[in-house]
Coordinates of C-alpha atoms and ligand atoms in Angstrom, one line a residue:
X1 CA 167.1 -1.5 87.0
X2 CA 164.6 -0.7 84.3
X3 CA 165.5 2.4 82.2
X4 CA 163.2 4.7 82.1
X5 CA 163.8 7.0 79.3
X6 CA 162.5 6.2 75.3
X7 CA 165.3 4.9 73.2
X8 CA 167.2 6.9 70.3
X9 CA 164.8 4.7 68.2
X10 CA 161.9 4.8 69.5
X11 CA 162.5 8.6 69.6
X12 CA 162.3 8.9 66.0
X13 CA 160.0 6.1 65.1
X14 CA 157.6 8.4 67.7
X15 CA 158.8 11.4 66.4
X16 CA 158.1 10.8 62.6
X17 CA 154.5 9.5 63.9
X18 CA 153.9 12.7 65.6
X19 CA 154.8 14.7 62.7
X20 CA 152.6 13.0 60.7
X21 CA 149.9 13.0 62.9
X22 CA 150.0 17.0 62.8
X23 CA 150.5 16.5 59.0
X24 CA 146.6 14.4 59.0
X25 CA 145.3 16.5 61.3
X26 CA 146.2 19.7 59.2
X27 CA 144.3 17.4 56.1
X28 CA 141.6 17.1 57.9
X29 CA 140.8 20.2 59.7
X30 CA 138.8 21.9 57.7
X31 CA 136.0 19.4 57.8
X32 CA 135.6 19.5 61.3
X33 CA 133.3 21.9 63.5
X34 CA 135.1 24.9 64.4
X35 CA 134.3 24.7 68.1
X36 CA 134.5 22.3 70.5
X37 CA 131.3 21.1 71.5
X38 CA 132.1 19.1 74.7
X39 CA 130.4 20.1 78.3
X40 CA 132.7 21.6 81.2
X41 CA 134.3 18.1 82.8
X42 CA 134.3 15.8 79.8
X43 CA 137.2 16.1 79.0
X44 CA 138.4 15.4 82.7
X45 CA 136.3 12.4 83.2
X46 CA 138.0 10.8 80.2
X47 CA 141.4 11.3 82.1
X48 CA 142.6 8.7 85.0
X49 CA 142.4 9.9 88.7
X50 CA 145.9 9.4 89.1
X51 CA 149.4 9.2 86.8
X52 CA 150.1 5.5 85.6
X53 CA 152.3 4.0 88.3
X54 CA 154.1 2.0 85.7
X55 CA 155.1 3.6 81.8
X56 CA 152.9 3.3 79.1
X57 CA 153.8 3.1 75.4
X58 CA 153.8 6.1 73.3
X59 CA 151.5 4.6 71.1
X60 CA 148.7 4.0 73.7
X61 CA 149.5 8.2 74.4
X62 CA 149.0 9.0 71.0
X63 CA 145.7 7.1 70.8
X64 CA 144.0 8.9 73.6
X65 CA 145.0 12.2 71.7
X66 CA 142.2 11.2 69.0
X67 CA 140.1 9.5 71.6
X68 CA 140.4 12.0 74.8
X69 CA 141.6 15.3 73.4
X70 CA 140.9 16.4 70.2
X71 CA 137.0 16.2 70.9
X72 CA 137.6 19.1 73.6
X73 CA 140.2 21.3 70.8
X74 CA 138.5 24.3 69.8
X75 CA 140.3 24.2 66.3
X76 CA 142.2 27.8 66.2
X77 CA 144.0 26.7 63.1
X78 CA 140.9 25.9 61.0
X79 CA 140.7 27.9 58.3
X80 CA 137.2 29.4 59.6
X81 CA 138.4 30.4 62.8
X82 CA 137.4 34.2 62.5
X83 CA 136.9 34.4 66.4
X84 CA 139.9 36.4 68.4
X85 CA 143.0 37.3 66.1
X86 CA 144.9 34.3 64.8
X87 CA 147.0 32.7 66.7
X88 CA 148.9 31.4 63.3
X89 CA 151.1 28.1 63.6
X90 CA 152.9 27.9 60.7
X91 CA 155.1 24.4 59.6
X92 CA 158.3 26.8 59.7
X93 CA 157.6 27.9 63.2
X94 CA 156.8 24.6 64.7
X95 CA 159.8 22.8 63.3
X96 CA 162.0 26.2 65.1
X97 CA 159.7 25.4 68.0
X98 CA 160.6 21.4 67.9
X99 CA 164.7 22.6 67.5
X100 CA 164.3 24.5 70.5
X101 CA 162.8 22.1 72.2
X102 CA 165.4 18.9 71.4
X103 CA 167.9 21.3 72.3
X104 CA 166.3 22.3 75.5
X105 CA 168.6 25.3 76.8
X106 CA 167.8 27.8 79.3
X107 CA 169.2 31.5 78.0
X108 CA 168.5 33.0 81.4
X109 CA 172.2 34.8 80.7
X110 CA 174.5 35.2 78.2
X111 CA 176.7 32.7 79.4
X112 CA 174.0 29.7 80.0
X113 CA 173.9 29.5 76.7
X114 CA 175.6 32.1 73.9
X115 CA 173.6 32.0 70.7
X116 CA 169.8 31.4 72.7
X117 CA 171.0 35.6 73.3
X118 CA 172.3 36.3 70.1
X119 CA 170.2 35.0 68.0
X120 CA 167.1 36.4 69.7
X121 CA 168.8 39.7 69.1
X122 CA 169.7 39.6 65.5
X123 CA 166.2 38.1 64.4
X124 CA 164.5 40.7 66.6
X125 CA 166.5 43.7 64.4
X126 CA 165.3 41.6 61.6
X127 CA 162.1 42.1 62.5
X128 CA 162.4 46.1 63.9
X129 CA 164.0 46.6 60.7
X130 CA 161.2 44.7 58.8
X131 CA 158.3 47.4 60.4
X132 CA 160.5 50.2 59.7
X133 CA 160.6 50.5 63.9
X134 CA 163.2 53.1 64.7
X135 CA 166.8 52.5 64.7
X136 CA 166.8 53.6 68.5
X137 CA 165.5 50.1 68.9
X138 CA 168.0 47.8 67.7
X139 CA 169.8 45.4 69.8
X140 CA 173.0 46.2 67.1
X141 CA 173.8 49.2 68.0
X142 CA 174.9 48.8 71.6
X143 CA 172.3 50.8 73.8
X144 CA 170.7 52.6 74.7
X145 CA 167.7 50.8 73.4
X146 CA 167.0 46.9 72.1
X147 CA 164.5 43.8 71.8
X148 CA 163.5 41.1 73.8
X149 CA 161.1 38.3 73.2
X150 CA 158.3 38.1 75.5
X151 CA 156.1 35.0 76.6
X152 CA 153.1 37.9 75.6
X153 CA 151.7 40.9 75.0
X154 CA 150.4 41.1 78.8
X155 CA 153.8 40.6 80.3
X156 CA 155.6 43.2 77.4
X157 CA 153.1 45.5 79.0
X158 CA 153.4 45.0 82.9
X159 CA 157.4 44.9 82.0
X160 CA 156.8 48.1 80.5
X161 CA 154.8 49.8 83.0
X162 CA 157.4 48.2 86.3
X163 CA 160.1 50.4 83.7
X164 CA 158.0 53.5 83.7
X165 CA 157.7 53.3 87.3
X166 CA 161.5 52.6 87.8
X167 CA 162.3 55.9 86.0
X168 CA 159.6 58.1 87.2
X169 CA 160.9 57.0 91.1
X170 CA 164.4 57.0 90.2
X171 CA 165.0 54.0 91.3
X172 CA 162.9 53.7 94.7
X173 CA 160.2 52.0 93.2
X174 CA 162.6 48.6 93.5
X175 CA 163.9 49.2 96.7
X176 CA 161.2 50.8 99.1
X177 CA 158.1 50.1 96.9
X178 CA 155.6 52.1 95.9
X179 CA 152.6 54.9 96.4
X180 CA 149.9 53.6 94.6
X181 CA 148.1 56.9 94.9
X182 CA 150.8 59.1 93.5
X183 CA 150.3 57.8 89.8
X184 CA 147.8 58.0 87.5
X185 CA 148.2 55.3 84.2
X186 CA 146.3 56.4 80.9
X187 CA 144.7 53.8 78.1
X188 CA 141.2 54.4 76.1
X189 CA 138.6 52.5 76.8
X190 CA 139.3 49.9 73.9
X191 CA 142.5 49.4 75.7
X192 CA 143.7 45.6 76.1
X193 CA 142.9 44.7 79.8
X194 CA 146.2 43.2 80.2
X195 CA 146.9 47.3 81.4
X196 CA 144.3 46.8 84.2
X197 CA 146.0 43.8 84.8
X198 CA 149.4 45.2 84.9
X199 CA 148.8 48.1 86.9
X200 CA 147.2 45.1 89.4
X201 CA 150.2 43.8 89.5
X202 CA 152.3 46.5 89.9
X203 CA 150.7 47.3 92.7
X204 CA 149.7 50.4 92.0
X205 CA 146.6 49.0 91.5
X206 CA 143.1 49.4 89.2
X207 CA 142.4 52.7 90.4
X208 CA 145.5 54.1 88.9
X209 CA 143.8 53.7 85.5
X210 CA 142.1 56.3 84.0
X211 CA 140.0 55.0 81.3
X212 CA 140.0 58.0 78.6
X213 CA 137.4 58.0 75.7
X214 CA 137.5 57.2 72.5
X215 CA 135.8 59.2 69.3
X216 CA 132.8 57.1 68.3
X217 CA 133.7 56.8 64.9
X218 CA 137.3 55.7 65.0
X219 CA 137.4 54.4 68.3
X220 CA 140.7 56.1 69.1
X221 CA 141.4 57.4 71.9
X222 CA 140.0 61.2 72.2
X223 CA 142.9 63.7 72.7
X224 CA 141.3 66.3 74.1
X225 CA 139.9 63.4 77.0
X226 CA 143.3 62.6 77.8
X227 CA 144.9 66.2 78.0
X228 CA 142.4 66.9 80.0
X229 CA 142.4 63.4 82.7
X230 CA 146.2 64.5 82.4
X231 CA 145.9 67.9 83.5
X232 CA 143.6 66.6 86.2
X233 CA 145.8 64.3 87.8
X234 CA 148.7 67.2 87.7
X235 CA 146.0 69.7 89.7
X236 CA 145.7 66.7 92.3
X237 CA 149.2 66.6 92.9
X238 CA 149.6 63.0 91.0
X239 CA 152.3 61.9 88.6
X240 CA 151.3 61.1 85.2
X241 CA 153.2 57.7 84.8
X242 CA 151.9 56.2 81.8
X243 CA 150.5 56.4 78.3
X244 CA 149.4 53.8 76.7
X245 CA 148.4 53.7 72.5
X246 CA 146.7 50.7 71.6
X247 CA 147.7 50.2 67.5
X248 CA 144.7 47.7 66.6
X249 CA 142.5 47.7 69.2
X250 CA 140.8 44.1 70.1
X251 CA 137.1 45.1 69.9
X252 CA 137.2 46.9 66.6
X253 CA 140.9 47.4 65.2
X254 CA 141.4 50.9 66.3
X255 CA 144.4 53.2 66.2
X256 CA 145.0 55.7 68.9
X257 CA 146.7 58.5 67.1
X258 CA 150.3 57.7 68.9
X259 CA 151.9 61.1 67.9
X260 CA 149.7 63.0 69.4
X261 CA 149.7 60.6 72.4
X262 CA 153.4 61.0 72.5
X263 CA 153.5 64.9 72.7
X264 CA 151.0 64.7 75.7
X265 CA 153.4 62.3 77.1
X266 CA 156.5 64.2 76.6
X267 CA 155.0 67.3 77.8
X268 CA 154.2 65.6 81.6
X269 CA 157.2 63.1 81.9
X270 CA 154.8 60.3 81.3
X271 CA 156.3 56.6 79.4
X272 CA 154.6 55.8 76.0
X273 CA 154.2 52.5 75.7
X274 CA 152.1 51.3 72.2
X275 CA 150.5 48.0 72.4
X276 CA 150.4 47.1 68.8
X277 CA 150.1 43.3 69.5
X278 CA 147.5 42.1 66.7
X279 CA 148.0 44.9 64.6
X280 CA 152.2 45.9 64.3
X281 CA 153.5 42.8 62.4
X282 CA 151.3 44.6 59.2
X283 CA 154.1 47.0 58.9
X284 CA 155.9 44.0 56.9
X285 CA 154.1 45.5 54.1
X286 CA 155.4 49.0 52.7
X287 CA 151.7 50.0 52.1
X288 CA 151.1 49.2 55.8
X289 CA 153.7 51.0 57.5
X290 CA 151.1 53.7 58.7
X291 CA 150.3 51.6 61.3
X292 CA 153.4 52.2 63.4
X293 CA 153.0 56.3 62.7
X294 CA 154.3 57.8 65.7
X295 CA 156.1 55.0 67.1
X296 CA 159.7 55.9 65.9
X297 CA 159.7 59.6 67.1
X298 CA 157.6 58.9 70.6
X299 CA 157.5 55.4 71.7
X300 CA 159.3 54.4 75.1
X301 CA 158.4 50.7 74.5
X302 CA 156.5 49.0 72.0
X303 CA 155.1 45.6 71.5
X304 CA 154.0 43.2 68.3
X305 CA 153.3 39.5 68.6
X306 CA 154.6 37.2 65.7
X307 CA 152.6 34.7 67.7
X308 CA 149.3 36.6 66.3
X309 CA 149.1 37.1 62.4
X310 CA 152.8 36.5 61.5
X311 CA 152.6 32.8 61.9
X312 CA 155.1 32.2 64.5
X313 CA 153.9 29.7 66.9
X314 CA 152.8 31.0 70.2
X315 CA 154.2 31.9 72.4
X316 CA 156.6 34.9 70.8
X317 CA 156.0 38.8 71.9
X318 CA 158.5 41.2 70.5
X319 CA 159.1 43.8 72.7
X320 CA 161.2 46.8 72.4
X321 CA 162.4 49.9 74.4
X322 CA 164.2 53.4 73.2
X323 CA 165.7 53.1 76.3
X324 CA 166.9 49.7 78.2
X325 CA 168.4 51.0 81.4
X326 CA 164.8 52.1 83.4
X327 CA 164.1 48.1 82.2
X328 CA 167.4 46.5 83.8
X329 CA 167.0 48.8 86.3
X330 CA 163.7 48.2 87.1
X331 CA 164.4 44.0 86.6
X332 CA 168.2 43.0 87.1
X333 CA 169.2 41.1 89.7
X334 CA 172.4 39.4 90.0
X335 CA 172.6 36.2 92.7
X336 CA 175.9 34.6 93.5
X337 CA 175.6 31.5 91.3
X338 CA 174.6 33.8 88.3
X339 CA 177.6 35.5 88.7
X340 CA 180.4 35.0 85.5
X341 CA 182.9 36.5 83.6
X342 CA 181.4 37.4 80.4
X343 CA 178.6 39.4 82.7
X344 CA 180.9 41.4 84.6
X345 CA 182.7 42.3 81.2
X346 CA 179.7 44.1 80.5
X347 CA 180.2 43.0 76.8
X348 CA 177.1 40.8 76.9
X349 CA 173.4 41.2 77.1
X350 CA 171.6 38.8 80.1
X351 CA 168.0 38.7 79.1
X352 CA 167.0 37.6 82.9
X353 CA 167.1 41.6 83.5
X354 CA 164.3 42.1 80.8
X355 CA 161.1 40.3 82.2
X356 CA 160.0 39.1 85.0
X357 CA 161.1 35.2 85.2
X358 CA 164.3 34.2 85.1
X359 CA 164.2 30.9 82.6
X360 CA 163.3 31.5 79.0
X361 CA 162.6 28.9 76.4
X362 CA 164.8 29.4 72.9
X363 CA 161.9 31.2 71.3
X364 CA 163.8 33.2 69.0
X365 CA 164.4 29.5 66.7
X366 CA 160.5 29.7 65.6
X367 CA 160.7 33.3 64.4
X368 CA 164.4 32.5 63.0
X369 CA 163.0 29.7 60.5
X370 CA 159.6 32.0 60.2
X371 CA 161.5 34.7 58.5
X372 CA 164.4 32.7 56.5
X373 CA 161.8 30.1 54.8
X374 CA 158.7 32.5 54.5
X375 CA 161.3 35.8 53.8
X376 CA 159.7 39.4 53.8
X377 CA 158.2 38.7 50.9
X378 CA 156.0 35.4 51.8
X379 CA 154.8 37.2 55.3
X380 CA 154.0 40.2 53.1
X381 CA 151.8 38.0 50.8
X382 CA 150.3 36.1 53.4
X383 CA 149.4 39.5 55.5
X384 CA 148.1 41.2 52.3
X385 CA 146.1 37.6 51.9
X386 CA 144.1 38.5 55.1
X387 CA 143.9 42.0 54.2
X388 CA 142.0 41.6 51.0
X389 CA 139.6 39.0 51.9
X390 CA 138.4 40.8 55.4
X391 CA 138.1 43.7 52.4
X392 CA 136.1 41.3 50.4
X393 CA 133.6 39.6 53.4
X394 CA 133.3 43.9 54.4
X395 CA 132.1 44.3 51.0
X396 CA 129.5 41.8 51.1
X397 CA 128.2 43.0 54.5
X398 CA 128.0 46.7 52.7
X399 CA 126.2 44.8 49.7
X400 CA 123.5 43.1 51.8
X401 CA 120.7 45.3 53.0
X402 CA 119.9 42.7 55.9
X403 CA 123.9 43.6 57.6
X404 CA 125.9 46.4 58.4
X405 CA 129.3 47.6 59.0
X406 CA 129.6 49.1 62.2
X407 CA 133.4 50.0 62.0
X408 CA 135.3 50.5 58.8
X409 CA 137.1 46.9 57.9
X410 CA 140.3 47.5 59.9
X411 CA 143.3 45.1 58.0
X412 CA 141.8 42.3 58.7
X413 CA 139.2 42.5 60.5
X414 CA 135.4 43.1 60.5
X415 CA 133.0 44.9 63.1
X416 CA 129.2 44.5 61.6
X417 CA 126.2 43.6 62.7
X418 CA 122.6 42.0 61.7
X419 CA 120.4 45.2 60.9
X420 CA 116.9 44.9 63.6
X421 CA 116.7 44.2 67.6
X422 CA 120.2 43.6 69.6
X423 CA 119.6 40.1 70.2
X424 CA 119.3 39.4 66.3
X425 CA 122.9 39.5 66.1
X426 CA 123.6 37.5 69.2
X427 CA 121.3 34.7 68.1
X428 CA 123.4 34.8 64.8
X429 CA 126.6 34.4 66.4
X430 CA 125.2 31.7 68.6
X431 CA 123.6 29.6 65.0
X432 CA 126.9 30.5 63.2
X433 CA 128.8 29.1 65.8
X434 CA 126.8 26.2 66.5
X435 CA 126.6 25.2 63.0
X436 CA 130.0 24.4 63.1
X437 CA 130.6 26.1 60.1
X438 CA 133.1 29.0 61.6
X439 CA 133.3 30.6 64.7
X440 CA 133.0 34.5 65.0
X441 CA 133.3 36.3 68.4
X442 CA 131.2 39.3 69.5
X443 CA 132.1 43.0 71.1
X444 CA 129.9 45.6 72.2
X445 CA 130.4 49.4 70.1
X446 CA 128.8 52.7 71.4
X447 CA 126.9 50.0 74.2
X448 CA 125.7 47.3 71.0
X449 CA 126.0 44.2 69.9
X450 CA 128.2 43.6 66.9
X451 CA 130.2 40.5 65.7
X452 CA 134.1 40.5 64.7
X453 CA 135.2 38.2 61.9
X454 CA 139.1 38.4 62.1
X455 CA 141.0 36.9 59.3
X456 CA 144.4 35.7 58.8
X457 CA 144.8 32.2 59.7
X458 CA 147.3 30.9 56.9
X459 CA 144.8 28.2 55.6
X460 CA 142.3 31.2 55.1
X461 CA 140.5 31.4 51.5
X462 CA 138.0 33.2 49.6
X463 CA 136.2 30.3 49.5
X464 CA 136.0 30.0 53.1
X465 CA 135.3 33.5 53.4
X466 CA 132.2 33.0 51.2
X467 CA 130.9 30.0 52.5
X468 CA 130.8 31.5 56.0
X469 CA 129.1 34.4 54.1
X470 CA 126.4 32.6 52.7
X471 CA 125.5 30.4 55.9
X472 CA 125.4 33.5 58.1
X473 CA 122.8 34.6 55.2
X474 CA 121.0 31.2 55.4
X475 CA 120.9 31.4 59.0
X476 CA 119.7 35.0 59.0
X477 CA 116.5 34.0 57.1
X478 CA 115.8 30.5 58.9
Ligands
LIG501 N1 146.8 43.8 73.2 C1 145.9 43.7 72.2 C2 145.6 44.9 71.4 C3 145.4 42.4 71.9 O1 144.5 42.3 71.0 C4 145.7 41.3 72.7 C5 145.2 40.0 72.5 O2 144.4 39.7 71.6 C6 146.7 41.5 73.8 C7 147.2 42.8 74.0 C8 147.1 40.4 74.7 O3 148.0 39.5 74.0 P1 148.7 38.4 74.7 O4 147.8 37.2 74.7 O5 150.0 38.2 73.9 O6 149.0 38.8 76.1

């Protein structure tokens, strides 16, 4: 009988091969083309039709990574990846990622596995206590409120809003189901689509969303739009479920002024939940905290991802709520061969009751050797890093008569655009990101073109910055 597994040797023989493949990779990087440049299927047609029948070596694996792969990787660690907000993998993270991984336990509950619960909750009051989130949100002090990692930002939300609609039934929601056309669920229209999405999957459906306005200028969400769609609603006989604040908005970085948000939402019974996913982690920086305004005195739930700008591998979503019984409520579920001591002793958290799978990997490792080796002080520098040069590339735009800011720089990122006809600026984006030089991404403001250059990959320089500068300039006047 042949055994099937790789031996303790060839483990780390592998292992040190694969680490030093990232290591080469990482060298190299930077001289290759942003974006993949392969056609849909040919990547596919490189693969086999079938899985090998009999084991190959590792080796022959690791070859076909060069070979097969890495000509269809779009290279989101490159340090000219401006497109969608970095999506950071730091050394520190992936080594907590590997540890999870090589010890491979499932902390569905408490008891499957002790410290996968416990340390997720210390590092996550490391991190509430890092933003200067509100006390009300630590997992130390018992209830009523805590942290959770989430795969995302999408499922932090739709847990969210299943929460909101546990409390505003009172519990019926779980049992009978629900009337999608009692509700009404509020988010500008810069808000993240993962709302749509989760009202989709709540079943309340997309027509439960109101899509409220935004002031052109800031892009936050107008306050007099949403009392009024509120008031609306109430005249129709609907219940205001609800609020969402996005804190960074993806198209242009905006901030919905959450306070005000929150008195609207106390004032009709309605849950505030602030998606903050890009933006939130910049409260590691004192001079930053103004990001989170509103969040400690009105926030129901709220949701950063370390997985974005604060180098923490993806997948890792911190997610908190003031309150954590409309969650378990909304989520718990308790079969026979879960059943076990320590969760009828009621002394333990089981995380199963705060999401939607049961499984969950040991994510809370990454952001545990994220924060110990980089401390509050190296995320600060790195965060301020991506800060000052969007700062920089937005003064250059405002230097250059041929460009324009269409938003103010927003942390770190920059809305402009190529001054002349719409498709100007589209054909630029197309030649910048052809050129293999960097890769920007494009939005449309007040119904226009504009492009977004969104720093804070951890390889990210000045000189980077410039040279994607100059060959936007160079493409401008080819
Ligand atoms: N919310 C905002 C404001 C975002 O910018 C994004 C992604 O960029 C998301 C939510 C979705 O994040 P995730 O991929 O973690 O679901």
């Amino acid at each position: 009988m042949i055994d099937p597994h790789m031996s303790p040797e060839d483990f780390r023989r592998h292992g040190h091969e694969v680490i030093d493949w990232i290591a080469d990779y990482w060298d190299t990087v930077a001289d290759q083309p942003v974006l993949a440049s392969v056609k849909p299927g040919d990547v596919a047609a490189m693969l086999p039709h079938e899985a090998p029948e009999h084991g190959e070596s590792f080796d022959a694996v690791l070859a076909d990574l060069d070979r097969v792969l890495m000509p269809g990787i779009t290279h989101w660690q490159h340090p000219r990846y401006f497109a969608y907000f970095p999506a950071n993998s730091s050394p520190a993270a992936i080594l907590g990622d590997l540890i999870s991984s090589g010890i491979g336990a499932q902390g569905m509950i408490w008891a499957t596995s002790p410290a996968v619960t416990e340390l997720e909750q210390v590092v996550l009051d490391w991190l509430a206590r890092a933003l200067d989130l509100p006390t009300a949100f630590l997992n130390s002090e018992g209830g009523p409120g805590g942290g959770v990692i989430q795969d995302t930002a999408s499922t932090a939300t739709f847990t969210a809003l299943l929460a909101a609609l546990h409390r505003a039934t009172g519990g019926t929601a779980r049992t009978t189901g629900v009337e999608p056309a009692r509700f009404a669920i509020y988010g500008s229209s810069q808000a993240h689509s993962s709302l749509l999405k989760a009202a989709m999957m709540s079943g309340l459906g997309e027509d439960s969303v109101r899509t409220i306005a935004v002031d052109p200028g800031s892009q936050a969400m107008s306050v007099p739009a949403l009392r009024n769609a509120v008031a609306a609603d109430r005249e129709r006989g609907l219940t205001p479920l609800m609020i969402q604040a996005a804190v960074g908005t993806t198209s242009t970085g905006g901030f919905d002024p959450v306070a005000d948000l929150g008195e609207i939402a106390r004032d009709c019974g309605a849950w505030l939940h602030v998606d903050a996913a890009w933006a939130g982690v910049a409260a590691v920086c004192p001079e930053l905290r103004w990001v989170n305004a509103g969040v400690g005195e009105y926030a129901d739930s709220y949701v950063t991802n370390p997985h974005k700008w604060l180098l923490t591998t993806f997948d890792c979503s911190a997610f908190w709520v003031r309150d954590r019984a409309a969650l378990i409520g909304a989520l718990s579920i308790l079969p026979e061969y879960l059943r076990n001591p320590a969760t009828e002793s009621g002394a333990v958290v089981d995380y199963r009751d705060w999401h939607p799978q049961l499984g969950r990997r040991f994510r809370a490792v990454k952001l545990w050797t994220v924060l110990r080796t980089y401390g509050l002080e190296g995320l600060r520098a790195h965060l301020r890093s991506g800060v000052e040069l969007a700062a920089h590339f937005a003064a250059l735009v405002e230097g250059d008569d041929r460009f324009e800011l269409v938003t103010p720089p927003s942390l770190g990122l920059v809305v402009f655009r190529a001054i002349g006809p719409e498709q100007l600026t589209m054909d630029l984006m197309e030649a910048i990101n052809a050129s293999g030089t960097a890769y920007l991404s494009h939005t449309k403001v007040e119904g226009r073109a504009a492009l977004r250059l969104a720093v804070g990959g951890w390889r990210t320089t000045r000189a980077d910055v410039d040279l994607t500068w100059r060959e936007l300039g160079r493409l401008l006047s080819s």
